[in-house]
PDB file of C-alpha atoms in Angstrom:
ATOM      1  CA  MET A 888      -0.917 -49.456   7.168  1.00  0.00           C
ATOM      2  CA  CYS A 889      -1.573 -45.759   6.583  1.00  0.00           C
ATOM      3  CA  TYR A 890       0.030 -42.885   8.475  1.00  0.00           C
ATOM      4  CA  THR A 891      -1.380 -39.382   8.211  1.00  0.00           C
ATOM      5  CA  PHE A 892       0.557 -36.348   9.369  1.00  0.00           C
ATOM      6  CA  SER A 893      -1.025 -32.902   9.538  1.00  0.00           C
ATOM      7  CA  PHE A 894       0.865 -29.729  10.224  1.00  0.00           C
ATOM      8  CA  PRO A 895      -0.984 -27.082  12.221  1.00  0.00           C
ATOM      9  CA  MET A 896      -2.587 -24.339  10.160  1.00  0.00           C
ATOM     10  CA  GLU A 897      -0.770 -21.033  10.037  1.00  0.00           C
ATOM     11  CA  GLN A 898      -1.211 -18.689  12.949  1.00  0.00           C
ATOM     12  CA  VAL A 899      -1.162 -14.907  12.407  1.00  0.00           C
ATOM     13  CA  ARG A 900      -1.100 -11.977  14.773  1.00  0.00           C
ATOM     14  CA  LEU A 901      -4.569 -10.734  15.598  1.00  0.00           C
ATOM     15  CA  ALA A 902      -3.691  -7.115  14.762  1.00  0.00           C
ATOM     16  CA  LYS A 903      -2.335  -8.165  11.376  1.00  0.00           C
ATOM     17  CA  PHE A 904      -5.498 -10.115  10.616  1.00  0.00           C
ATOM     18  CA  ILE A 905      -7.674  -7.112  11.508  1.00  0.00           C
ATOM     19  CA  ALA A 906      -5.552  -4.922   9.220  1.00  0.00           C
ATOM     20  CA  GLN A 907      -5.899  -7.379   6.351  1.00  0.00           C
ATOM     21  CA  THR A 908      -9.684  -7.303   6.680  1.00  0.00           C
ATOM     22  CA  GLY A 909      -9.538  -3.562   6.032  1.00  0.00           C
ATOM     23  CA  TYR A 910     -11.197  -2.687   9.342  1.00  0.00           C
ATOM     24  CA  ALA A 911      -8.209  -0.616  10.488  1.00  0.00           C
ATOM     25  CA  ALA A 912      -4.487  -0.187   9.940  1.00  0.00           C
ATOM     26  CA  ARG A 913      -2.290  -2.359  12.153  1.00  0.00           C
ATOM     27  CA  ARG A 914      -1.453   0.307  14.729  1.00  0.00           C
ATOM     28  CA  LYS A 915      -5.121   1.206  15.117  1.00  0.00           C
ATOM     29  CA  ALA A 916      -5.941  -2.499  15.397  1.00  0.00           C
ATOM     30  CA  GLU A 917      -3.454  -2.801  18.268  1.00  0.00           C
ATOM     31  CA  GLU A 918      -5.139   0.141  19.986  1.00  0.00           C
ATOM     32  CA  LEU A 919      -8.535  -1.576  19.620  1.00  0.00           C
ATOM     33  CA  ILE A 920      -7.135  -4.747  21.193  1.00  0.00           C
ATOM     34  CA  LEU A 921      -5.601  -2.901  24.146  1.00  0.00           C
ATOM     35  CA  ALA A 922      -8.863  -0.996  24.630  1.00  0.00           C
ATOM     36  CA  GLY A 923     -10.719  -4.287  25.020  1.00  0.00           C
ATOM     37  CA  GLY A 924     -12.808  -3.919  21.884  1.00  0.00           C
ATOM     38  CA  VAL A 925     -11.760  -7.216  20.280  1.00  0.00           C
ATOM     39  CA  THR A 926     -12.834 -10.736  21.177  1.00  0.00           C
ATOM     40  CA  VAL A 927     -11.652 -14.100  19.853  1.00  0.00           C
ATOM     41  CA  ASN A 928     -14.197 -16.918  20.102  1.00  0.00           C
ATOM     42  CA  GLY A 929     -16.104 -14.816  22.612  1.00  0.00           C
ATOM     43  CA  ASN A 930     -13.102 -14.165  24.863  1.00  0.00           C
ATOM     44  CA  PRO A 931     -11.538 -10.686  25.172  1.00  0.00           C
ATOM     45  CA  ALA A 932      -8.143 -10.326  23.483  1.00  0.00           C
ATOM     46  CA  THR A 933      -5.941  -8.476  25.950  1.00  0.00           C
ATOM     47  CA  THR A 934      -2.496  -8.349  24.315  1.00  0.00           C
ATOM     48  CA  VAL A 935      -1.187  -7.304  20.910  1.00  0.00           C
ATOM     49  CA  THR A 936       0.836 -10.524  20.757  1.00  0.00           C
ATOM     50  CA  THR A 937      -2.335 -12.628  20.467  1.00  0.00           C
ATOM     51  CA  PHE A 938      -2.230 -15.130  17.590  1.00  0.00           C
ATOM     52  CA  ILE A 939      -5.251 -16.613  15.840  1.00  0.00           C
ATOM     53  CA  ASN A 940      -6.098 -19.134  13.149  1.00  0.00           C
ATOM     54  CA  PRO A 941      -8.137 -17.147  10.567  1.00  0.00           C
ATOM     55  CA  ASP A 942      -9.779 -20.324   9.267  1.00  0.00           C
ATOM     56  CA  VAL A 943     -11.034 -21.445  12.665  1.00  0.00           C
ATOM     57  CA  ASP A 944     -11.187 -18.573  15.149  1.00  0.00           C
ATOM     58  CA  ARG A 945     -14.097 -16.137  15.281  1.00  0.00           C
ATOM     59  CA  VAL A 946     -13.036 -12.501  15.657  1.00  0.00           C
ATOM     60  CA  GLU A 947     -15.420  -9.724  16.656  1.00  0.00           C
ATOM     61  CA  ILE A 948     -14.858  -5.998  17.142  1.00  0.00           C
ATOM     62  CA  PHE A 949     -17.328  -4.351  19.493  1.00  0.00           C
ATOM     63  CA  GLY A 950     -19.647  -7.286  18.931  1.00  0.00           C
ATOM     64  CA  GLN A 951     -19.522  -7.169  15.121  1.00  0.00           C
ATOM     65  CA  PRO A 952     -17.930 -10.015  13.094  1.00  0.00           C
ATOM     66  CA  CYS A 953     -14.559  -9.166  11.553  1.00  0.00           C
ATOM     67  CA  THR A 954     -13.994 -11.284   8.458  1.00  0.00           C
ATOM     68  CA  LYS A 955     -11.462 -11.127   5.690  1.00  0.00           C
ATOM     69  CA  PRO A 956     -12.826 -10.473   2.163  1.00  0.00           C
ATOM     70  CA  GLU A 957     -12.394 -13.145  -0.493  1.00  0.00           C
ATOM     71  CA  HIS A 958      -9.791 -10.931  -2.126  1.00  0.00           C
ATOM     72  CA  ASN A 959      -8.379  -7.463  -1.550  1.00  0.00           C
ATOM     73  CA  LEU A 960      -8.472  -4.456  -3.837  1.00  0.00           C
ATOM     74  CA  TYR A 961      -5.273  -2.807  -5.094  1.00  0.00           C
ATOM     75  CA  ILE A 962      -6.092   0.184  -7.290  1.00  0.00           C
ATOM     76  CA  ALA A 963      -4.113   2.790  -9.224  1.00  0.00           C
ATOM     77  CA  LEU A 964      -6.097   5.986  -9.825  1.00  0.00           C
ATOM     78  CA  HIS A 965      -5.385   9.169 -11.778  1.00  0.00           C
ATOM     79  CA  LYS A 966      -6.534  11.825  -9.328  1.00  0.00           C
ATOM     80  CA  PRO A 967      -7.955  15.043 -10.830  1.00  0.00           C
ATOM     81  CA  SER A 968      -7.547  18.462  -9.268  1.00  0.00           C
ATOM     82  CA  GLY A 969     -10.292  19.392  -6.821  1.00  0.00           C
ATOM     83  CA  TYR A 970     -10.484  16.051  -4.988  1.00  0.00           C
ATOM     84  CA  LEU A 971      -9.363  15.547  -1.397  1.00  0.00           C
ATOM     85  CA  SER A 972      -7.007  12.675  -0.578  1.00  0.00           C
ATOM     86  CA  THR A 973      -9.159  11.318   2.223  1.00  0.00           C
ATOM     87  CA  THR A 974     -11.798   8.658   2.756  1.00  0.00           C
ATOM     88  CA  THR A 975     -13.757  10.499   5.441  1.00  0.00           C
ATOM     89  CA  GLY A 976     -15.000  14.007   6.154  1.00  0.00           C
ATOM     90  CA  ASP A 977     -17.588  16.409   4.849  1.00  0.00           C
ATOM     91  CA  SER A 978     -19.476  16.473   1.579  1.00  0.00           C
ATOM     92  CA  ARG A 979     -16.572  17.826  -0.486  1.00  0.00           C
ATOM     93  CA  LYS A 980     -15.317  15.692  -3.361  1.00  0.00           C
ATOM     94  CA  LYS A 981     -12.978  12.896  -2.249  1.00  0.00           C
ATOM     95  CA  VAL A 982     -10.784  10.463  -4.176  1.00  0.00           C
ATOM     96  CA  PRO A 983     -12.923   7.368  -3.343  1.00  0.00           C
ATOM     97  CA  ASP A 984     -15.906   9.111  -4.999  1.00  0.00           C
ATOM     98  CA  LEU A 985     -14.236   8.310  -8.327  1.00  0.00           C
ATOM     99  CA  LEU A 986     -14.682   4.568  -7.751  1.00  0.00           C
ATOM    100  CA  PRO A 987     -17.952   2.683  -8.383  1.00  0.00           C
ATOM    101  CA  LYS A 988     -19.844   2.213  -5.131  1.00  0.00           C
ATOM    102  CA  GLU A 989     -20.679  -1.406  -5.925  1.00  0.00           C
ATOM    103  CA  ALA A 990     -16.953  -2.218  -6.043  1.00  0.00           C
ATOM    104  CA  THR A 991     -16.101  -0.607  -2.706  1.00  0.00           C
ATOM    105  CA  GLU A 992     -19.303  -1.153  -0.734  1.00  0.00           C
ATOM    106  CA  GLY A 993     -18.538  -2.677   2.658  1.00  0.00           C
ATOM    107  CA  ARG A 994     -14.793  -2.100   2.264  1.00  0.00           C
ATOM    108  CA  ARG A 995     -12.672   0.396   4.183  1.00  0.00           C
ATOM    109  CA  LEU A 996     -10.212   2.006   1.801  1.00  0.00           C
ATOM    110  CA  PHE A 997      -6.742   3.319   2.614  1.00  0.00           C
ATOM    111  CA  LEU A 998      -4.928   5.880   0.469  1.00  0.00           C
ATOM    112  CA  VAL A 999      -1.219   5.431  -0.200  1.00  0.00           C
ATOM    113  CA  GLY A1000       0.634   8.493  -1.448  1.00  0.00           C
ATOM    114  CA  ARG A1001      -1.706  11.369  -0.647  1.00  0.00           C
ATOM    115  CA  LEU A1002      -1.811  14.405  -2.915  1.00  0.00           C
ATOM    116  CA  ASP A1003      -2.827  18.019  -2.351  1.00  0.00           C
ATOM    117  CA  LYS A1004      -6.301  19.002  -3.462  1.00  0.00           C
ATOM    118  CA  GLU A1005      -4.881  20.967  -6.415  1.00  0.00           C
ATOM    119  CA  THR A1006      -2.427  18.239  -7.479  1.00  0.00           C
ATOM    120  CA  GLU A1007      -3.218  15.625 -10.104  1.00  0.00           C
ATOM    121  CA  GLY A1008      -1.669  12.232 -10.661  1.00  0.00           C
ATOM    122  CA  LEU A1009      -1.058   8.715  -9.450  1.00  0.00           C
ATOM    123  CA  ILE A1010      -2.502   7.561  -6.155  1.00  0.00           C
ATOM    124  CA  VAL A1011      -2.945   4.035  -4.781  1.00  0.00           C
ATOM    125  CA  LEU A1012      -6.026   2.798  -2.930  1.00  0.00           C
ATOM    126  CA  THR A1013      -6.455  -0.517  -1.135  1.00  0.00           C
ATOM    127  CA  ASP A1014      -8.639  -2.191   1.468  1.00  0.00           C
ATOM    128  CA  ASP A1015      -5.617  -4.140   2.724  1.00  0.00           C
ATOM    129  CA  GLY A1016      -4.600  -2.222   5.843  1.00  0.00           C
ATOM    130  CA  ASP A1017      -1.436  -4.269   6.315  1.00  0.00           C
ATOM    131  CA  PHE A1018      -0.307  -3.527   2.757  1.00  0.00           C
ATOM    132  CA  ALA A1019      -1.113   0.175   3.183  1.00  0.00           C
ATOM    133  CA  GLN A1020       0.766   0.505   6.460  1.00  0.00           C
ATOM    134  CA  ARG A1021       3.879  -1.159   5.078  1.00  0.00           C
ATOM    135  CA  LEU A1022       3.962   1.247   2.140  1.00  0.00           C
ATOM    136  CA  MET A1023       3.429   4.235   4.436  1.00  0.00           C
ATOM    137  CA  HIS A1024       6.087   3.092   6.905  1.00  0.00           C
ATOM    138  CA  PRO A1025       9.154   5.413   7.173  1.00  0.00           C
ATOM    139  CA  SER A1026      11.369   2.606   5.853  1.00  0.00           C
ATOM    140  CA  PHE A1027       9.425   2.723   2.572  1.00  0.00           C
ATOM    141  CA  GLU A1028      11.724   5.017   0.584  1.00  0.00           C
ATOM    142  CA  LYS A1029      10.329   4.685  -2.899  1.00  0.00           C
ATOM    143  CA  GLU A1030      11.013   7.497  -5.334  1.00  0.00           C
ATOM    144  CA  LYS A1031       8.080   9.632  -6.399  1.00  0.00           C
ATOM    145  CA  GLU A1032       8.320  11.424  -9.731  1.00  0.00           C
ATOM    146  CA  TYR A1033       6.309  14.528 -10.649  1.00  0.00           C
ATOM    147  CA  GLU A1034       5.691  16.591 -13.762  1.00  0.00           C
ATOM    148  CA  VAL A1035       5.881  20.280 -12.855  1.00  0.00           C
ATOM    149  CA  ILE A1036       5.019  23.525 -14.645  1.00  0.00           C
ATOM    150  CA  VAL A1037       6.202  26.719 -12.949  1.00  0.00           C
ATOM    151  CA  ARG A1038       5.993  30.411 -13.714  1.00  0.00           C
ATOM    152  CA  GLY A1039       8.897  32.128 -15.438  1.00  0.00           C
ATOM    153  CA  ARG A1040      12.025  30.848 -17.142  1.00  0.00           C
ATOM    154  CA  MET A1041      13.848  28.504 -14.771  1.00  0.00           C
ATOM    155  CA  ASP A1042      17.557  28.406 -15.453  1.00  0.00           C
ATOM    156  CA  GLU A1043      20.097  25.720 -14.583  1.00  0.00           C
ATOM    157  CA  LYS A1044      21.154  27.616 -11.474  1.00  0.00           C
ATOM    158  CA  ALA A1045      17.664  27.284  -9.986  1.00  0.00           C
ATOM    159  CA  ALA A1046      17.464  23.653 -11.110  1.00  0.00           C
ATOM    160  CA  THR A1047      20.800  22.928  -9.426  1.00  0.00           C
ATOM    161  CA  THR A1048      19.530  24.511  -6.211  1.00  0.00           C
ATOM    162  CA  LEU A1049      16.538  22.169  -6.279  1.00  0.00           C
ATOM    163  CA  ARG A1050      18.848  19.225  -6.908  1.00  0.00           C
ATOM    164  CA  ASN A1051      21.059  20.076  -3.947  1.00  0.00           C
ATOM    165  CA  GLY A1052      18.217  20.799  -1.519  1.00  0.00           C
ATOM    166  CA  VAL A1053      16.609  24.067  -0.400  1.00  0.00           C
ATOM    167  CA  ASP A1054      15.489  25.610   2.861  1.00  0.00           C
ATOM    168  CA  ILE A1055      11.723  25.682   3.290  1.00  0.00           C
ATOM    169  CA  ILE A1056       9.214  26.051   6.111  1.00  0.00           C
ATOM    170  CA  VAL A1057       7.108  22.922   6.684  1.00  0.00           C
ATOM    171  CA  GLU A1058       4.168  23.354   9.044  1.00  0.00           C
ATOM    172  CA  GLY A1059       5.884  26.229  10.808  1.00  0.00           C
ATOM    173  CA  LYS A1060       9.307  24.581  11.155  1.00  0.00           C
ATOM    174  CA  PRO A1061      12.466  25.180   9.065  1.00  0.00           C
ATOM    175  CA  TYR A1062      13.505  22.222   6.944  1.00  0.00           C
ATOM    176  CA  HIS A1063      16.275  21.558   4.417  1.00  0.00           C
ATOM    177  CA  THR A1064      15.116  19.190   1.699  1.00  0.00           C
ATOM    178  CA  TYR A1065      17.041  16.116   0.623  1.00  0.00           C
ATOM    179  CA  PRO A1066      18.759  16.150  -2.789  1.00  0.00           C
ATOM    180  CA  ALA A1067      16.300  15.722  -5.653  1.00  0.00           C
ATOM    181  CA  LYS A1068      16.554  14.720  -9.298  1.00  0.00           C
ATOM    182  CA  VAL A1069      15.545  17.456 -11.759  1.00  0.00           C
ATOM    183  CA  GLU A1070      15.481  16.664 -15.480  1.00  0.00           C
ATOM    184  CA  HIS A1071      13.783  17.363 -18.818  1.00  0.00           C
ATOM    185  CA  LEU A1072      13.858  21.111 -18.167  1.00  0.00           C
ATOM    186  CA  THR A1073      12.299  23.205 -20.941  1.00  0.00           C
ATOM    187  CA  SER A1074      10.887  26.736 -21.079  1.00  0.00           C
ATOM    188  CA  ASP A1075       8.845  28.935 -23.413  1.00  0.00           C
ATOM    189  CA  GLY A1076       9.764  32.099 -21.557  1.00  0.00           C
ATOM    190  CA  LYS A1077       6.526  32.468 -19.598  1.00  0.00           C
ATOM    191  CA  THR A1078       6.606  29.043 -17.996  1.00  0.00           C
ATOM    192  CA  SER A1079       9.046  26.193 -17.460  1.00  0.00           C
ATOM    193  CA  ARG A1080       8.366  22.480 -17.445  1.00  0.00           C
ATOM    194  CA  PHE A1081      10.446  19.735 -15.826  1.00  0.00           C
ATOM    195  CA  HIS A1082      10.312  16.457 -13.920  1.00  0.00           C
ATOM    196  CA  ILE A1083      11.397  16.255 -10.292  1.00  0.00           C
ATOM    197  CA  THR A1084      11.958  13.023  -8.352  1.00  0.00           C
ATOM    198  CA  LEU A1085      11.903  12.954  -4.555  1.00  0.00           C
ATOM    199  CA  GLY A1086      12.796  10.291  -2.031  1.00  0.00           C
ATOM    200  CA  GLU A1087      10.779  11.985   0.718  1.00  0.00           C
ATOM    201  CA  GLY A1088       7.363  13.542   1.025  1.00  0.00           C
ATOM    202  CA  LYS A1089       6.690  16.609   3.148  1.00  0.00           C
ATOM    203  CA  LYS A1090       3.408  18.498   3.000  1.00  0.00           C
ATOM    204  CA  ARG A1091       3.263  20.652  -0.150  1.00  0.00           C
ATOM    205  CA  GLN A1092       7.009  20.099  -0.534  1.00  0.00           C
ATOM    206  CA  ILE A1093       7.380  20.665  -4.272  1.00  0.00           C
ATOM    207  CA  ARG A1094       5.306  23.834  -4.191  1.00  0.00           C
ATOM    208  CA  LEU A1095       7.422  25.162  -1.327  1.00  0.00           C
ATOM    209  CA  MET A1096      10.687  24.198  -3.040  1.00  0.00           C
ATOM    210  CA  CYS A1097       9.776  25.880  -6.303  1.00  0.00           C
ATOM    211  CA  ALA A1098       8.566  29.016  -4.538  1.00  0.00           C
ATOM    212  CA  ALA A1099      11.893  29.126  -2.677  1.00  0.00           C
ATOM    213  CA  VAL A1100      13.780  29.456  -5.980  1.00  0.00           C
ATOM    214  CA  GLY A1101      11.364  32.074  -7.313  1.00  0.00           C
ATOM    215  CA  HIS A1102       9.178  29.935  -9.555  1.00  0.00           C
ATOM    216  CA  PRO A1103       5.689  29.271  -8.110  1.00  0.00           C
ATOM    217  CA  VAL A1104       3.985  26.084  -9.297  1.00  0.00           C
ATOM    218  CA  ARG A1105       1.188  26.395 -11.846  1.00  0.00           C
ATOM    219  CA  TYR A1106       0.601  22.696 -12.466  1.00  0.00           C
ATOM    220  CA  LEU A1107       1.692  19.548 -10.622  1.00  0.00           C
ATOM    221  CA  ARG A1108       1.105  15.913 -11.459  1.00  0.00           C
ATOM    222  CA  ARG A1109       2.609  12.736  -9.968  1.00  0.00           C
ATOM    223  CA  VAL A1110       3.578  10.267 -12.678  1.00  0.00           C
ATOM    224  CA  ARG A1111       5.342   7.525 -10.700  1.00  0.00           C
ATOM    225  CA  ILE A1112       5.547   5.878  -7.280  1.00  0.00           C
ATOM    226  CA  GLY A1113       8.556   3.577  -7.131  1.00  0.00           C
ATOM    227  CA  SER A1114       8.195   1.125 -10.001  1.00  0.00           C
ATOM    228  CA  LEU A1115       4.497   1.939 -10.504  1.00  0.00           C
ATOM    229  CA  GLU A1116       3.876   4.383 -13.357  1.00  0.00           C
ATOM    230  CA  LEU A1117       0.794   6.421 -14.185  1.00  0.00           C
ATOM    231  CA  GLY A1118       1.262   5.715 -17.880  1.00  0.00           C
ATOM    232  CA  ASP A1119      -1.668   6.609 -20.126  1.00  0.00           C
ATOM    233  CA  LEU A1120      -4.349   6.140 -17.460  1.00  0.00           C
ATOM    234  CA  PRO A1121      -6.947   8.865 -18.233  1.00  0.00           C
ATOM    235  CA  LEU A1122      -7.665  11.615 -15.725  1.00  0.00           C
ATOM    236  CA  GLY A1123     -10.267  10.502 -13.175  1.00  0.00           C
ATOM    237  CA  LYS A1124     -10.030   6.846 -14.175  1.00  0.00           C
ATOM    238  CA  TYR A1125      -8.648   3.832 -12.325  1.00  0.00           C
ATOM    239  CA  ARG A1126      -7.344   0.326 -12.913  1.00  0.00           C
ATOM    240  CA  LEU A1127      -6.448  -2.693 -10.798  1.00  0.00           C
ATOM    241  CA  LEU A1128      -2.795  -3.331 -10.065  1.00  0.00           C
ATOM    242  CA  SER A1129      -1.249  -6.444 -11.533  1.00  0.00           C
ATOM    243  CA  GLU A1130       0.459  -8.887  -9.167  1.00  0.00           C
ATOM    244  CA  GLN A1131       3.825  -7.827 -10.597  1.00  0.00           C
ATOM    245  CA  GLU A1132       3.072  -4.171  -9.840  1.00  0.00           C
ATOM    246  CA  ARG A1133       1.934  -4.991  -6.325  1.00  0.00           C
ATOM    247  CA  GLN A1134       5.076  -6.970  -5.598  1.00  0.00           C
ATOM    248  CA  GLY A1135       7.179  -4.170  -7.090  1.00  0.00           C
ATOM    249  CA  LEU A1136       5.696  -1.680  -4.636  1.00  0.00           C
ATOM    250  CA  MET A1137       6.300  -4.026  -1.733  1.00  0.00           C
ATOM    251  CA  LYS A1138       9.851  -4.949  -2.720  1.00  0.00           C
ATOM    252  CA  ASN A1139      11.601  -2.608  -0.300  1.00  0.00           C
ATOM    253  CA  ALA A1140       8.759  -2.132   2.174  1.00  0.00           C
ATOM    254  CA  ALA A1141       8.969  -3.455   5.728  1.00  0.00           C
ATOM    255  CA  GLY A1142       7.641  -6.908   6.531  1.00  0.00           C
ATOM    256  CA  ARG A1143       6.561  -9.899   4.496  1.00  0.00           C
ATOM    257  CA  LEU A1144       4.540  -9.632   1.344  1.00  0.00           C
ATOM    258  CA  PRO A1145       0.872 -10.337   2.068  1.00  0.00           C
ATOM    259  CA  PRO A1146      -1.143 -12.624  -0.210  1.00  0.00           C
ATOM    260  CA  SER A1147      -3.582 -11.440  -2.806  1.00  0.00           C
ATOM    261  CA  PHE A1148      -6.175 -12.723  -5.210  1.00  0.00           C
ATOM    262  CA  PRO A1149      -5.761 -14.625  -7.497  1.00  0.00           C
ATOM    263  CA  GLN A1150      -2.848 -16.478  -5.847  1.00  0.00           C
ATOM    264  CA  SER A1151      -4.810 -17.583  -2.797  1.00  0.00           C
ATOM    265  CA  PHE A1152      -7.802 -18.363  -5.009  1.00  0.00           C
ATOM    266  CA  LEU A1153      -5.849 -20.501  -7.442  1.00  0.00           C
ATOM    267  CA  CYS A1154      -4.045 -22.365  -4.670  1.00  0.00           C
ATOM    268  CA  GLN A1155      -7.321 -22.714  -2.763  1.00  0.00           C
ATOM    269  CA  LYS A1156      -6.987 -23.085   0.969  1.00  0.00           C
ATOM    270  CA  TYR A1157      -4.573 -25.979   1.175  1.00  0.00           C
ATOM    271  CA  CYS A1158      -2.221 -28.000  -1.003  1.00  0.00           C
ATOM    272  CA  THR A1159      -1.957 -31.729  -0.378  1.00  0.00           C
ATOM    273  CA  PHE A1160       0.816 -33.958  -1.567  1.00  0.00           C
ATOM    274  CA  PHE A1161       0.649 -37.717  -1.620  1.00  0.00           C
ATOM    275  CA  CYS A1162       3.708 -39.887  -1.481  1.00  0.00           C
ATOM    276  CA  THR A1163       3.466 -43.654  -1.758  1.00  0.00           C
ATOM    277  CA  ALA A1164       6.414 -45.989  -1.286  1.00  0.00           C
ATOM    278  CA  LEU A1165       6.366 -49.755  -1.651  1.00  0.00           C
ATOM    279  CA  VAL A1166       8.408 -51.842   0.771  1.00  0.00           C
ATOM    280  CA  PRO A1167       8.225 -55.582   1.560  1.00  0.00           C
ATOM    281  CA  CYS A1168       4.919 -56.569   3.153  1.00  0.00           C
ATOM    282  CA  SER A1169       3.576 -53.055   3.569  1.00  0.00           C
ATOM    283  CA  VAL A1170       2.453 -49.956   1.764  1.00  0.00           C
ATOM    284  CA  PHE A1171       2.974 -46.634   3.448  1.00  0.00           C
ATOM    285  CA  SER A1172       0.755 -43.801   2.355  1.00  0.00           C
ATOM    286  CA  LEU A1173       1.839 -40.399   3.505  1.00  0.00           C
ATOM    287  CA  SER A1174      -0.596 -37.505   3.283  1.00  0.00           C
ATOM    288  CA  VAL A1175       0.919 -34.197   4.212  1.00  0.00           C
ATOM    289  CA  VAL A1176      -1.340 -31.203   4.629  1.00  0.00           C
ATOM    290  CA  CYS A1177       0.896 -28.253   3.896  1.00  0.00           C
ATOM    291  CA  PHE A1178       0.762 -24.742   5.131  1.00  0.00           C
ATOM    292  CA  SER A1179      -1.916 -22.435   3.789  1.00  0.00           C
ATOM    293  CA  ALA A1180      -1.618 -20.918   0.327  1.00  0.00           C
ATOM    294  CA  ARG A1181      -0.800 -17.629   1.961  1.00  0.00           C
ATOM    295  CA  PHE A1182       2.382 -19.046   3.521  1.00  0.00           C
ATOM    296  CA  GLN A1183       3.250 -20.778   0.259  1.00  0.00           C
ATOM    297  CA  HIS A1184       2.923 -17.495  -1.603  1.00  0.00           C
ATOM    298  CA  GLY A1185       5.230 -15.837   0.916  1.00  0.00           C
ATOM    299  CA  MET A1186       7.839 -18.575   0.398  1.00  0.00           C
ATOM    300  CA  LEU A1187       7.569 -18.364  -3.384  1.00  0.00           C
ATOM    301  CA  SER A1188       7.952 -14.583  -3.216  1.00  0.00           C
ATOM    302  CA  ARG A1189      10.986 -14.642  -0.937  1.00  0.00           C
ATOM    303  CA  THR A1190      13.411 -13.925  -3.761  1.00  0.00           C
ATOM    304  CA  SER A1191      11.579 -10.673  -4.515  1.00  0.00           C
ATOM    305  CA  GLU A1192      11.868  -9.404  -0.973  1.00  0.00           C
ATOM    306  CA  PRO A1193      14.767  -7.364   0.451  1.00  0.00           C
TER     307      PRO A1193
END
């Protein structure tokens, strides 16, 4: 006699699935659902609490199929000066222009850790909207480290002021910055060089902070986001993040770590275990279809989560 037990496949929130396809970030996906632009198996999805089975259900947005790519892209790029940190807009140079079109064709990219046009350094790009939103969530308090060159000889008094926080004007409103880490301060008399590490990110914050202590910025480059370092990545070049780097970025971010290639690829879609036990007069064969590889990866990664 043979008994077969099958657990139901994993259900995910519709908005989360849309975000993982790269069509839109999760909040925008929820807006699309509430606006009536999303259907599941031909039926309008009317609430953001709708769950689907990605392996079975057919999702469409304004009549167009919404499917998840075989694997997502997670890219570290060394942004040069002169490029805008945006994926849309006019004909001016943008960060995604530095990537080969054949690698990004048909994918909607999200930028994590935007930089001013004049600023160089580390920036992360991905087509995983869920991953991007978690890293951009206010609870994501990863340190960001910058190499700075300013005009004039900066003394320890000015450096201490930066460390303790300074009063600046951000988009027309007064703001007192959080304490910062300032180290490796050197000067040749005409300019000073140092590293500054922030736990927040206001628009043009470092430039405003340095100007407030009398030392306008001449050069600015981000060299680290959390545990992810720029390293020796050449200016204008990019590389794919390793799984360890991706998990490191997500370690303190909100929510559960999403899956990525090659984990889901190596595990394939399902894992099946067979257990056979012999008892008098009968043989029981138990075939258990486990949860999807995505759920398995989440369980295996639990120790790396907050």
